[in-house]
Amino acid sequence: MRIEGRRLCSLLAVALFFAVAASTATAAIPRVTAATNAPLVAAAGDKISVKATISGTGKRFPVALIFGNPAGSAKKGLKLGTGITVSHRGIKRLVVPGKVPLSVVNGKLGTLLVCVNPTAALKGTTGLCRKAAAIATSGKSAEERIAGAKLAGRITAAKAVLFGLYSLRFDPRLPKELQGAFQGPGGDLAAINAAADSFGTLPVEIQERVFPYFVPPQAGGSAWRTAGRNWGPKAPTVARARAGAAAAAAATPDCTGYQSLESGTGPTEEPFPWQGIPTSDGNAIVWYGTTETPQWEAAEASDRASALKYAAAMPEIWTKLTAEFGVPKSDGAEACYHGPDGKFDIYVGSSIVLGASRFDSNALAVTAPYPAVGNFPTPGKWCTNRPSWIAMQAGLPNWALAHEFMHALQFSHKYVSCEPPIAWWDEGGATWAGNFVYPDDDYEETHYPGFVKAPLADSLEGAGYEAWPFWRMLEKTVGLDSFRAIFAAMATKRPVPAVDGAISGGFDKQLSRYFLHAYNQSPVGDAGFDIAESFKTWDNWTLTPDIPAALTVNLGGAPVRTDVLKMQRAAFPRLSVGSYHKVDIADENIKEIQFTNDLVGKPGGHVDALLHLADDTWKLEDWSKKKTVTLCRDKEEEDVQNLVIVSSNTGVAALPKFAHKLRVRNNCPHAYKILAASQTELSNGQYDWTPDCPTLTGTETATGTYGPQPFHFFTNNFFADPLTGDLVGNLVAVGTKSVSTVMHGCDLATDPPSACTRSGSGTNSGGVQIQVSIPNGSPTAEVLWFLDDPAVGLGSEGGGTSCFITVIGWTLTEEEWLAEGTKSVPREVFESDTPQTISIDVDFDLTGPIGTTQTSETYSMTIQRVNEDGSPLNPP
């Protein structure tokens, strides 16, 4: 017992030692005990900071911000800036700064951590970090920042809707860190659509703030009035709107607080009464604010000039766009807010009316639907099947007015859903409309070139305004019927399936074709090429995409080389292009080019190849469904000098990263599968054996049909002569043939001998064999068929009887065999990767020591060129 007690004491001592050591080690490292005031979003390029309470030990240690995973671990996270160094003893409250790299992936959810010894934290050492908040990465625009804050749960979905509207006016109520320096990918319509689509689900207090953004500027309290000037009645409230709707059902609506214009004038409280300029076609009125105050007269003159300019432009805009997509819905039936009639209303103003100085630098105009007052008490879906109005800053080009009017037509159509992502259709389509009305105004090319300049950086859905070239391509290649079909489809389908089903061939055909158009350089747009028109042809737009430099391929004396063609972007979202691989074949010793497609079988994976041949022509091939494609430069039609391989995702789901392979070799192996072979022989023979007997005669028929033969590389391959380059090989099909004979012989049992007849049938070994020689560079191949010797008789027909029968025939001489069995066929028969059938018919009329024979022989062989392992050369 004493020994046991001593052991226990020893164990306790050891445990105590390690506990003290661990405590001392922990105490030697500062601890973050609290982290507050975390930013709402980690936007690319932002300088951010967190207030941290740090218990110091007096030793120097670095402290930094780390973007960790959603579970709160810093392991393999992203360090945000250099942070600070602490060396204090005791507790201090410090600000830990950081900077988000410009290269962060947008929309990634994680945890913002304050970490002591960040290098160790990134390696997974625990106990070094304190969670500050859940956070998401984002782009730099307000739209992306707000989306990031919503993703991380830092703001509610309702607040995100409200903040999106605030961002259109640089409203000071928008948190500073969510303010953006430029328009987001969804444009101003993204915020409008989000609010109009979800209004009925928003809390009442959010509805009260959202509602004024759909009230046109002439109504008191509209959000589009000059900020800081609360002229006229207070902003309309949801309660008043509902009351107005109820009154409208009974009699005249009560529009107090959200009055409509009457007789072209506003309420008496309005210091800048609106003046309307009707368009010459009578379809619209362009309004501007007037004043009697000298300090605003110059502004009024500017607004009036722009109003006159817009009014003069509207008839052409109206005519071109309504002829294709119908007229906008009239506001004449709206209970409140609208102008004095049902004509379309456009509001123009500088800071005296619309508060232009408050517009986002890229949101210079806005189109909004009228709030669906008549739909109360179930408001919502204002973004679809609604009349709308336009507010424009003064001094904008007519192109901008065409863009906004297209939005009015979009609002007039019925959508089953307005939820994002839809900007590629709404904003991209409106940008297309500006070009459609004003083809000589290159505003869209100057301001929104991204989907041609940098197609690898975005997707069709993410392009927003930049998506306009896709619609331009559809306009020029399939016509505007496709646009009308899209409008019709969107009444029952969400945007992606609606467009996919409405355009000829769907995204698989049209989007993949767009990414070829986006190449926008030779051969695209060249006469005679499959794509004979381009943006350069249509719009004299010579911009080409920023894509990686060409891969130059040389063997360098080696027999083979393999390159991996990796995806050229970080992720592969749906409706995007993954790579433009340019390849230059710089070595004449390269004879074979084999491409292995890593996208085959993946839904939406599409691969197109542009092939530049030695004769300076180009051809386009779709390799999407081919696992491998093998080209032999010995063939004129495959003598490729340059390739451009375009890999895209035309499907409805993201795809994983891909890595194609490109293998080149110094020879083109010619291996073949024998798919089928057959032979038929018909012989008639006569032999005067002795004058005492009748002439011996006979007929023999032999047939052999041979199915697919086993593939063996050494017996099914043509090999090249290393000195001449000539190809030589043999192909053999073997099996069993059926033989039948009828023989007329001499019955030796009679005196004198008389005629007798015997027949027989059986099987023999059979086969079809050819020897092929293809001289280097020759357009023809020499095929030598191995022929059976002409003969009649199995040799056993008369066995066991007195009827004498003998085989009639002999062995062909080499001269006879070569003369009759050699045929020339086009070389392309042996170069093709599809099944090819060759055959020969031979007739013999020969006389020899054992009679005379007339023989017809027919041989046939069906072959297909394959890879050396027997796999299809270019599978369908």
XYZ file of C-alpha atoms in Angstrom, residues 316-317 320-321 325 397-404 406 427-446 448 465 467-476 480 483 534-535 537-541:
55
model
C -38.557 58.395 -82.648
C -37.884 56.398 -79.480
C -38.992 52.253 -82.888
C -39.527 50.473 -79.587
C -42.747 45.490 -78.045
C -28.024 62.062 -74.134
C -31.108 60.853 -75.948
C -29.589 57.356 -75.690
C -30.326 57.445 -71.939
C -33.969 58.313 -72.603
C -34.293 55.309 -74.959
C -32.720 53.125 -72.260
C -35.237 54.290 -69.645
C -37.310 50.351 -72.579
C -30.615 46.540 -67.722
C -28.851 44.604 -70.479
C -31.990 44.770 -72.608
C -32.470 48.488 -71.974
C -28.833 49.152 -72.898
C -29.439 47.163 -76.077
C -32.480 49.374 -76.742
C -30.314 52.500 -76.608
C -28.170 51.017 -79.348
C -31.236 49.857 -81.291
C -32.722 53.344 -81.406
C -29.392 55.172 -81.793
C -27.000 52.795 -83.571
C -24.542 55.619 -84.272
C -24.326 56.593 -80.595
C -21.660 54.341 -79.120
C -22.514 55.070 -75.490
C -22.983 51.385 -74.698
C -19.640 50.458 -76.238
C -17.818 53.152 -74.262
C -20.447 48.940 -70.896
C -25.784 46.489 -68.242
C -25.043 41.920 -71.130
C -26.245 44.070 -74.042
C -23.920 42.441 -76.668
C -25.696 39.118 -76.138
C -29.013 40.741 -77.064
C -27.350 42.543 -79.967
C -26.133 39.208 -81.308
C -29.629 37.704 -81.021
C -31.101 40.728 -82.777
C -28.702 40.355 -85.709
C -36.484 40.366 -82.678
C -37.298 39.103 -77.784
C -19.236 40.128 -85.854
C -19.534 43.187 -83.660
C -19.155 44.118 -88.867
C -22.355 45.280 -87.185
C -21.109 48.251 -85.175
C -17.542 48.878 -86.336
C -16.618 47.860 -82.785
